[in-house]
Coordinates of N, CA and C in Angstrom, one line a residue:
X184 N 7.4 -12.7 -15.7 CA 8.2 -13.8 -15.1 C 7.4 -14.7 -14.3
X185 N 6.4 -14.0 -13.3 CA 5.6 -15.1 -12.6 C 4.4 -15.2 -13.2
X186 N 3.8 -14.8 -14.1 CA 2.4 -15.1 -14.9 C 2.3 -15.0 -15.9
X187 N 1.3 -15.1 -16.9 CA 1.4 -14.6 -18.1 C 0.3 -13.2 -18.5
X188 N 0.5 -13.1 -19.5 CA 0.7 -11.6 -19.8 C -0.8 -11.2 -19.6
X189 N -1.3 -12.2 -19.6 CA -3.1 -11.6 -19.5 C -3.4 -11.2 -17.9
X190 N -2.6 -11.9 -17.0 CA -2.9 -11.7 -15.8 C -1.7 -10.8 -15.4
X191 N -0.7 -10.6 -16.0 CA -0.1 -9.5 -15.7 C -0.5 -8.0 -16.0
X192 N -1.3 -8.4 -17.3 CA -1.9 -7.0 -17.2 C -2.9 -6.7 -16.9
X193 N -3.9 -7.3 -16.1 CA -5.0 -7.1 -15.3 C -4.2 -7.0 -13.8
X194 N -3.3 -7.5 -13.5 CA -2.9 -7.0 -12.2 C -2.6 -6.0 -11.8
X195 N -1.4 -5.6 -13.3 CA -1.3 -4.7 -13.6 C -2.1 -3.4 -13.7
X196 N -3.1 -3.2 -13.7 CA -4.2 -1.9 -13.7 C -3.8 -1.7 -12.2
X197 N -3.9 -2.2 -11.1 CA -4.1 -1.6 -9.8 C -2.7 -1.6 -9.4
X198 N -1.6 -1.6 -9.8 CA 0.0 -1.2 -9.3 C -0.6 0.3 -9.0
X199 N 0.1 0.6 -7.8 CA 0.3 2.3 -7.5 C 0.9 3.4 -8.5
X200 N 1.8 3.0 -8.6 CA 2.5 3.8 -9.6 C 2.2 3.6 -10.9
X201 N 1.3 2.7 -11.7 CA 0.7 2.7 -12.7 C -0.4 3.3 -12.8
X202 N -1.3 3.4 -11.9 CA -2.3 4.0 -12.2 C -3.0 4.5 -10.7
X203 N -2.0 6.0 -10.5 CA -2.2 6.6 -9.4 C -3.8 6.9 -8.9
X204 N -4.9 7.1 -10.2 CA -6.1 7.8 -9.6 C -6.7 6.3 -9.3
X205 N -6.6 5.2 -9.3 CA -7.2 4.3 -8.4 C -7.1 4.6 -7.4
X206 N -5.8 4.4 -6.8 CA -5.1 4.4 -5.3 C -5.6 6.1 -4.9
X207 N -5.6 7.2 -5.5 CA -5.8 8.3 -4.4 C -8.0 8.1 -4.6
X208 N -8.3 7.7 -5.1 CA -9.6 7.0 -4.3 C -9.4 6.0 -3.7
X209 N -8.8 5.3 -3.6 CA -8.8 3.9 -2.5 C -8.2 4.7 -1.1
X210 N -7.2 5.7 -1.4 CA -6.8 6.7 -0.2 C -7.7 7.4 0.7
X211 N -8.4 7.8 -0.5 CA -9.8 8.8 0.0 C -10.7 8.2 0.7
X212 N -11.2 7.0 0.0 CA -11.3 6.4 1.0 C -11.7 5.8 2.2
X213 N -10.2 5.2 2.3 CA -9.4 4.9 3.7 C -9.4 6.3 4.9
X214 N -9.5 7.6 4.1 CA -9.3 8.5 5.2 C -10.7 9.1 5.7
X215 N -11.4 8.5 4.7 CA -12.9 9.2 5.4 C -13.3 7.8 6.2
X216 N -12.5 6.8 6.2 CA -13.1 5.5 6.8 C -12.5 6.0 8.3
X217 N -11.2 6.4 8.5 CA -10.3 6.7 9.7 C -11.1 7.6 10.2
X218 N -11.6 9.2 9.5 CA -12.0 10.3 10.3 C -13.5 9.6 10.8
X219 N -14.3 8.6 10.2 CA -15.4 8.1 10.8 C -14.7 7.5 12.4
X220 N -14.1 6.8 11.9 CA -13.9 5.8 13.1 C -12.8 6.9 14.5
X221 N -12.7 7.6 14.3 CA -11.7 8.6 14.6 C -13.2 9.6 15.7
X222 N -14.4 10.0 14.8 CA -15.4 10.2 15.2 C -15.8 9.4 16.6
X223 N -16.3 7.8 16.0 CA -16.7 7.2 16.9 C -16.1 7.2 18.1
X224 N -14.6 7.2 17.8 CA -14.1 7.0 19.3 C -13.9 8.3 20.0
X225 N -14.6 9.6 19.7 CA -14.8 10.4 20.8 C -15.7 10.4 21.2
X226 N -16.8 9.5 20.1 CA -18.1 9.9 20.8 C -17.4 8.4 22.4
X227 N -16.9 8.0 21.6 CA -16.8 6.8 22.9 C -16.5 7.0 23.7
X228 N -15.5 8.2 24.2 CA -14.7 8.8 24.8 C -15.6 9.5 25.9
X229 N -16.8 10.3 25.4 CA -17.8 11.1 26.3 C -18.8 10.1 27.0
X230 N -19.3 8.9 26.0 CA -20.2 8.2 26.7 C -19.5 6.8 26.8
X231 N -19.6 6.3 28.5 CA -18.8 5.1 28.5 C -19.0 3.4 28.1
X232 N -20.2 3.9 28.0 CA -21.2 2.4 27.4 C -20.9 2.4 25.6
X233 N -20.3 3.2 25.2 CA -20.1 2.9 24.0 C -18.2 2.5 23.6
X234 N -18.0 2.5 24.6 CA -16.3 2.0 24.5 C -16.1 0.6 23.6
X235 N -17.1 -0.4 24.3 CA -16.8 -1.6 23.5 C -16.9 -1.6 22.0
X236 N -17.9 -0.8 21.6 CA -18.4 -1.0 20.2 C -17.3 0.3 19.5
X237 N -16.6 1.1 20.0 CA -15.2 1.9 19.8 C -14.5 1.0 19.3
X238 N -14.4 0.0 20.4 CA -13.0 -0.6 20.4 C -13.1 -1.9 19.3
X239 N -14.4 -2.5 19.1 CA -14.8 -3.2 18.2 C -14.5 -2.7 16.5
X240 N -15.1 -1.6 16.6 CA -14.8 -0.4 15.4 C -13.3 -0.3 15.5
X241 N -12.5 -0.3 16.0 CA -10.7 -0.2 15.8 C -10.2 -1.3 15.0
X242 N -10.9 -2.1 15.8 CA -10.4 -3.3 15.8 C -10.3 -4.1 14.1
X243 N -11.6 -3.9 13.6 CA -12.0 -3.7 12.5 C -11.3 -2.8 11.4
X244 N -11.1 -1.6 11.7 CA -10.6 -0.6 10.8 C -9.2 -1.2 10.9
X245 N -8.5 -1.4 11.9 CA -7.3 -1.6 12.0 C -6.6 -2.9 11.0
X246 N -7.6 -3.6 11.3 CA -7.5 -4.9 10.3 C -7.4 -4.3 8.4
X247 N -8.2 -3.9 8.4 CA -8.6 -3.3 6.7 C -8.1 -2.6 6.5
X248 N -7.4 -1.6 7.3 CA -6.5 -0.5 6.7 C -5.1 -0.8 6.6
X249 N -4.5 -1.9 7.3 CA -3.1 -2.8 7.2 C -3.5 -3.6 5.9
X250 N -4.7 -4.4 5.6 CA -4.9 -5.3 4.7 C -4.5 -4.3 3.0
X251 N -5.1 -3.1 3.2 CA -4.9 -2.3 2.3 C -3.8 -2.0 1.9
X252 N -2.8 -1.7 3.0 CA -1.6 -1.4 3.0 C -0.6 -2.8 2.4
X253 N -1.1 -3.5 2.9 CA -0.7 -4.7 2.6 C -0.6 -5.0 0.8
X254 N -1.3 -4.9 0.4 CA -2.2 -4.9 -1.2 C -1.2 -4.3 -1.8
X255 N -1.6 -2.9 -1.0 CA -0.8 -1.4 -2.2 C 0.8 -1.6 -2.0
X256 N 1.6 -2.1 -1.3 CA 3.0 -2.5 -1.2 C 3.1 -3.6 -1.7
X257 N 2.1 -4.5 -2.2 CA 2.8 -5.7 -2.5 C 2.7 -5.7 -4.0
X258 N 1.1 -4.8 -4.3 CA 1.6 -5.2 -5.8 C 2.6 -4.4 -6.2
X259 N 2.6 -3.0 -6.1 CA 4.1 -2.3 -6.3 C 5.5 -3.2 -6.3
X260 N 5.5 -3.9 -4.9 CA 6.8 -4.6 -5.0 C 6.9 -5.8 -6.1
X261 N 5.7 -6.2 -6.3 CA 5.5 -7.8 -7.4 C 5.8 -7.2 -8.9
X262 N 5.0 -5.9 -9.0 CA 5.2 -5.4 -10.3 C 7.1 -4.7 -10.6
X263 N 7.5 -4.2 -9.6 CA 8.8 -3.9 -9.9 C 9.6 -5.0 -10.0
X264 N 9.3 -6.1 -9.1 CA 10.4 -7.2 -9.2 C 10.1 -8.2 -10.8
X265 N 8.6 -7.9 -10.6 CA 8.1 -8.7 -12.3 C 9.0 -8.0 -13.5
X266 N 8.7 -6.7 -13.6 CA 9.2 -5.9 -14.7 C 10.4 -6.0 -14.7
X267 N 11.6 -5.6 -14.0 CA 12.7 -5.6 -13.6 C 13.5 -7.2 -14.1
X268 N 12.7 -7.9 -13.5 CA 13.3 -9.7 -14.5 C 13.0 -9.8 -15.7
X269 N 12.1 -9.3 -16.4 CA 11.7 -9.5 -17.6 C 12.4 -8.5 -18.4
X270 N 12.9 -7.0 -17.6 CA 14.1 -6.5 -19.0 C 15.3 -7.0 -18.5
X271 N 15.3 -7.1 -17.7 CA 17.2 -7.9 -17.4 C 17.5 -9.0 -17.9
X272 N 16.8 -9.8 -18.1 CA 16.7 -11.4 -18.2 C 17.1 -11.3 -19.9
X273 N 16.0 -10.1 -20.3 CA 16.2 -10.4 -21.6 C 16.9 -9.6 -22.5
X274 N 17.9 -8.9 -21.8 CA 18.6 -7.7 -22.3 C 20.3 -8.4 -21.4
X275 N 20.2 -9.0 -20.4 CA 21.8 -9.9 -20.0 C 21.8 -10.9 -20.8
X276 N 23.1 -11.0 -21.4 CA 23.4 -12.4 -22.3 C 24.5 -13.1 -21.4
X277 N 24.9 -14.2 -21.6 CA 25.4 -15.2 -20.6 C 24.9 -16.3 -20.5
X278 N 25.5 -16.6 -18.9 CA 24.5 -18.1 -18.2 C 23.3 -17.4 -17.2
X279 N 22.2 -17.9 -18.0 CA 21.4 -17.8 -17.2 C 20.8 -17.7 -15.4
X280 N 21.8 -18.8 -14.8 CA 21.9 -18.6 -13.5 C 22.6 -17.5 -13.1
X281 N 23.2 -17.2 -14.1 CA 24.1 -15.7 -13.5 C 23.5 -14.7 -13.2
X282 N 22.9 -14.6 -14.6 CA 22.4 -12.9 -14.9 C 20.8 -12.6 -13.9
X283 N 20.4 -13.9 -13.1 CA 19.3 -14.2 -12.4 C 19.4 -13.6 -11.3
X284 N 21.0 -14.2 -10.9 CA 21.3 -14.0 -9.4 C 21.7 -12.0 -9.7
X285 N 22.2 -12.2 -10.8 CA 22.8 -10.5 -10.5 C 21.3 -9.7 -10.7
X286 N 20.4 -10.0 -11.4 CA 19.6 -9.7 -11.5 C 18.8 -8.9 -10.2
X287 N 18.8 -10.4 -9.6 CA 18.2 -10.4 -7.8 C 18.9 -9.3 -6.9
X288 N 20.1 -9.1 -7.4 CA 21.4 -8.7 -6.3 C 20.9 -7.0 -6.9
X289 N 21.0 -6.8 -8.1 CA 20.3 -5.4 -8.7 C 19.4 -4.7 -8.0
X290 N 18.3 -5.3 -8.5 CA 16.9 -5.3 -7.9 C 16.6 -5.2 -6.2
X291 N 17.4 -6.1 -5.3 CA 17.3 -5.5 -4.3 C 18.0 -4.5 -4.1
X292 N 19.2 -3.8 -4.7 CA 19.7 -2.6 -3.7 C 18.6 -1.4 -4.4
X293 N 18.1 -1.4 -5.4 CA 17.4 -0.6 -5.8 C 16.1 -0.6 -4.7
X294 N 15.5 -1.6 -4.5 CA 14.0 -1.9 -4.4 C 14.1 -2.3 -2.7
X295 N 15.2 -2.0 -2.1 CA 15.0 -3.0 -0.7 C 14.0 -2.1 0.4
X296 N 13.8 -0.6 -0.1 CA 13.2 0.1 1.0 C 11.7 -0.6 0.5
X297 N 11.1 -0.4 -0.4 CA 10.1 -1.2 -0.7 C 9.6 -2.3 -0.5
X298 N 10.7 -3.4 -0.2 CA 10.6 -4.4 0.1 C 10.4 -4.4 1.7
X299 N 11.5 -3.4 2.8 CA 10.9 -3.2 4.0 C 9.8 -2.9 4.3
X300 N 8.9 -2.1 3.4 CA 7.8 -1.9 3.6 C 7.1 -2.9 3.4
X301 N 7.1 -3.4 3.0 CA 6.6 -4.8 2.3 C 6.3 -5.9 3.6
X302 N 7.6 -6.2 4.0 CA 7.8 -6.8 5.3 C 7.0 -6.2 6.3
X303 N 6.9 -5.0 6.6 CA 6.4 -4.4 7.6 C 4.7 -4.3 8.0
X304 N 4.4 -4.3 6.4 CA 2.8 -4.5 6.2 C 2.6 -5.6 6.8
X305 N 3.3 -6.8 5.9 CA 2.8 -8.0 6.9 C 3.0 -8.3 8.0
X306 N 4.0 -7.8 8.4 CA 4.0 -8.2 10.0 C 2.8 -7.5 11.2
X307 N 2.5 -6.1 10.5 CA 1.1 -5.6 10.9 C 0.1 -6.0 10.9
X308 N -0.2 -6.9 9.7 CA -1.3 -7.2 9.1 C -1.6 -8.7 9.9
X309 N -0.7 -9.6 10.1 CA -0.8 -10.9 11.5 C -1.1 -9.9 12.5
X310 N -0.5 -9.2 13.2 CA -0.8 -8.6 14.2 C -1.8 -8.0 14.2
X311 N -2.3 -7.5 13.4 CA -4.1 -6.8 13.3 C -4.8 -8.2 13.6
X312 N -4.6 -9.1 12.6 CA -5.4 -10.0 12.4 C -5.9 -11.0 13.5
X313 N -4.5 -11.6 14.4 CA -4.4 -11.7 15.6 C -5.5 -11.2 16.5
X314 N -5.2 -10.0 16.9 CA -6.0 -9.7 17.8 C -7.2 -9.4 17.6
X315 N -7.6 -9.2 15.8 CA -9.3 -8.9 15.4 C -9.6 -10.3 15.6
X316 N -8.9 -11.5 15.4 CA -9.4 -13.0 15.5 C -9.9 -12.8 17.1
X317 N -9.3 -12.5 18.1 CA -9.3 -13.0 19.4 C -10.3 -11.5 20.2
X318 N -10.4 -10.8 19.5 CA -11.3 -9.8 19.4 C -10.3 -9.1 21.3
X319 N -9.5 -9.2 20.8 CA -8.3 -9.1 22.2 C -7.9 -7.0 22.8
X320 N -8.6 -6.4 23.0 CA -7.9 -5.3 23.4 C -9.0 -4.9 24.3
X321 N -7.9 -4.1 25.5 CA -8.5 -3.2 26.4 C -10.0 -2.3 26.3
X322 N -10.8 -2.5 26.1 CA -12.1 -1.6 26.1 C -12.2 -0.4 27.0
X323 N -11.6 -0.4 27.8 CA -11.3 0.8 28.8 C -10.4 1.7 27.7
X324 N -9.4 1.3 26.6 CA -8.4 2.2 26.4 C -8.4 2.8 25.1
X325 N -9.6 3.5 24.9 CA -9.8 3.5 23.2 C -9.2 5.3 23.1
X326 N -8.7 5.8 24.0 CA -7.8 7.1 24.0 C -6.5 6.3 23.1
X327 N -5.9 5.3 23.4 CA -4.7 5.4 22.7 C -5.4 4.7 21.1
X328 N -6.1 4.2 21.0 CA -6.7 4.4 19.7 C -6.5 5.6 18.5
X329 N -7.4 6.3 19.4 CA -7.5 7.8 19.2 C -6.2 8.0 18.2
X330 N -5.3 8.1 18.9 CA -3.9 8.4 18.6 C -3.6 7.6 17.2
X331 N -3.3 6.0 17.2 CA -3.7 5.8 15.7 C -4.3 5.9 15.0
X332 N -5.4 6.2 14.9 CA -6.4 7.0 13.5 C -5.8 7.9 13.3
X333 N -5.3 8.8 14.5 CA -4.8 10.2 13.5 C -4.0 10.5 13.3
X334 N -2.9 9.1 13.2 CA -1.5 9.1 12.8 C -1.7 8.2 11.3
X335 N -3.1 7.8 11.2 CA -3.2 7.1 10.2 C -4.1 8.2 9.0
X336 N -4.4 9.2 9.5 CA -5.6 9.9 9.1 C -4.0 11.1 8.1
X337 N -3.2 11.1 8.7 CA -2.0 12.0 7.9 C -1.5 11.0 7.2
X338 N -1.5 9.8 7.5 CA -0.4 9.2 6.3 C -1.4 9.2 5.4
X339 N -2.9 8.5 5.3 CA -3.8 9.1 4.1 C -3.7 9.9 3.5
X340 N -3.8 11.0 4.4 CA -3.8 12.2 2.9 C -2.2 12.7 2.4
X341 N -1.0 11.8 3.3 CA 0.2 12.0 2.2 C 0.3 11.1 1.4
X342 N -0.6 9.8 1.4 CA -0.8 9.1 -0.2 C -1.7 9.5 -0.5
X343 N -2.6 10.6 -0.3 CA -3.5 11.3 -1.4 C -2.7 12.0 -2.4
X344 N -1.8 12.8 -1.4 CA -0.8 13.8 -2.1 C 0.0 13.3 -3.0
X345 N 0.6 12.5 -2.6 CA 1.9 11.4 -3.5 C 1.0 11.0 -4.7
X346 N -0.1 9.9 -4.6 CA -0.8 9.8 -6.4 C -0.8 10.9 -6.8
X347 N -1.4 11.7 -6.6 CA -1.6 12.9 -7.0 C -0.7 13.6 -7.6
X348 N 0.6 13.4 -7.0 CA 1.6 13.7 -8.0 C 2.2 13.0 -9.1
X349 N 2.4 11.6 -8.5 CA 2.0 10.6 -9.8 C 1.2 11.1 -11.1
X350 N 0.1 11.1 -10.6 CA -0.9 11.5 -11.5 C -0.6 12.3 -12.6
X351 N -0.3 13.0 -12.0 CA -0.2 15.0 -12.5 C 1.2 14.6 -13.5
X352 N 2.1 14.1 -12.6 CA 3.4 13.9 -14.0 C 2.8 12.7 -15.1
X353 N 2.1 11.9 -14.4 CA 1.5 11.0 -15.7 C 1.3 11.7 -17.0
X354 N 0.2 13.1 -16.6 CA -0.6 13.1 -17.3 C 0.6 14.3 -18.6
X355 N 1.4 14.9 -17.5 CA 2.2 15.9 -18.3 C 3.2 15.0 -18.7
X356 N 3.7 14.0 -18.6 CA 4.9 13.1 -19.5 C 3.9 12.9 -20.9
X357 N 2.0 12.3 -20.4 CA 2.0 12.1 -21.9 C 1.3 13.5 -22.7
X358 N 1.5 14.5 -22.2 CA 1.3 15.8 -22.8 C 2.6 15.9 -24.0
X359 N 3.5 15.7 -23.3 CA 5.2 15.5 -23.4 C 5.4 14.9 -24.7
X360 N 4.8 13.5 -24.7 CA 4.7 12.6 -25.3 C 4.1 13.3 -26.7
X361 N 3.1 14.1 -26.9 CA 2.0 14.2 -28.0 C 3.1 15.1 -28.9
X362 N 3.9 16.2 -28.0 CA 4.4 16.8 -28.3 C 5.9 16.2 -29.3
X363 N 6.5 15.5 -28.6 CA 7.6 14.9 -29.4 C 7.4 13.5 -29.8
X364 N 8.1 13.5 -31.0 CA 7.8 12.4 -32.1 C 9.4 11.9 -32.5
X365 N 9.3 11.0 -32.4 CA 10.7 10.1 -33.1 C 10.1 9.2 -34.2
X366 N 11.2 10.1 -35.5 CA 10.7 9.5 -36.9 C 12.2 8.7 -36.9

């Protein structure tokens, strides 16, 4: 609906739910990038001359790991709302402005927690960006840092876990698949 088919299916390779083992390496990652920076800021923690370059390091990660987030929710949301118009559109018969709007009205009750997430990335992701522009936080307070890496360091490895399951049913649907045939 918003491109054509060449760039939908190149965008198409990196959807989450299309092709989980991208994303649980882009996970992987993200979590050995957290447990680094998770590192740094205890060493920062013991020695006080290294607080700034902690907090520089946050500052940084904080930005790239929302931007990430940002990515991986959006193309999910782009590809379900893409796919989603393209069989309704062409499986509702009617007036066109109708089956659009019902279409839209569908699609969000289905898709709206996704789409919160969606919202939510970006509003993190200005707010990362914000303050990595203005290079703006306390240097004294890289303890409450701390605490977001390792709240970010478990949601990592529950989207390691999650592709992973993706994955694993991918591979047994087309196990599934080899097995049954429709003549």
């Amino acid at each position: 609906m918003f491109c054509g088919v060449n760039v939908r299916f190149k965008v198409g390779q990196w959807v989450p739910s299309r092709n989980p083992s991208k994303w649980i390496i882009i996970n992987l990652s993200l979590l050995l990038y957290s447990l680094i920076i998770s590192f740094s800021i205890v060493v920062a923690l013991r020695e006080n001359d290294e607080k700034p370059t902690a907090a520089t390091l946050y500052l940084v990660w904080n930005f790239s790991t929302t931007l990430a987030w940002c990515i991986e929710t959006g193309l999910e949301s782009w590809w379900s709302y893409d796919t989603y118009c393209n069989i309704s559109t062409s499986t509702l018969p009617g007036d066109s402005e109708f089956s659009n709007r019902t279409t839209l009205q569908i699609w969000w009750k289905e898709k709206k927690e996704e789409m919160i997430e969606l919202v939510l990335a970006i509003y993190f992701l200005i707010g990362s960006s914000m303050i990595l522009w203005k290079l703006n936080i306390k240097k004294e307070n890289v303890e409450e840092e701390l605490n977001d890496v390792a709240i970010s360091i478990l949601a990592y490895l529950y989207a390691c876990v999650r592709d992973s399951i993706l994955l694993f049913r991918g591979i047994e649907a087309d196990r599934i698949d080899e097995y049954v045939t429709i003549e």
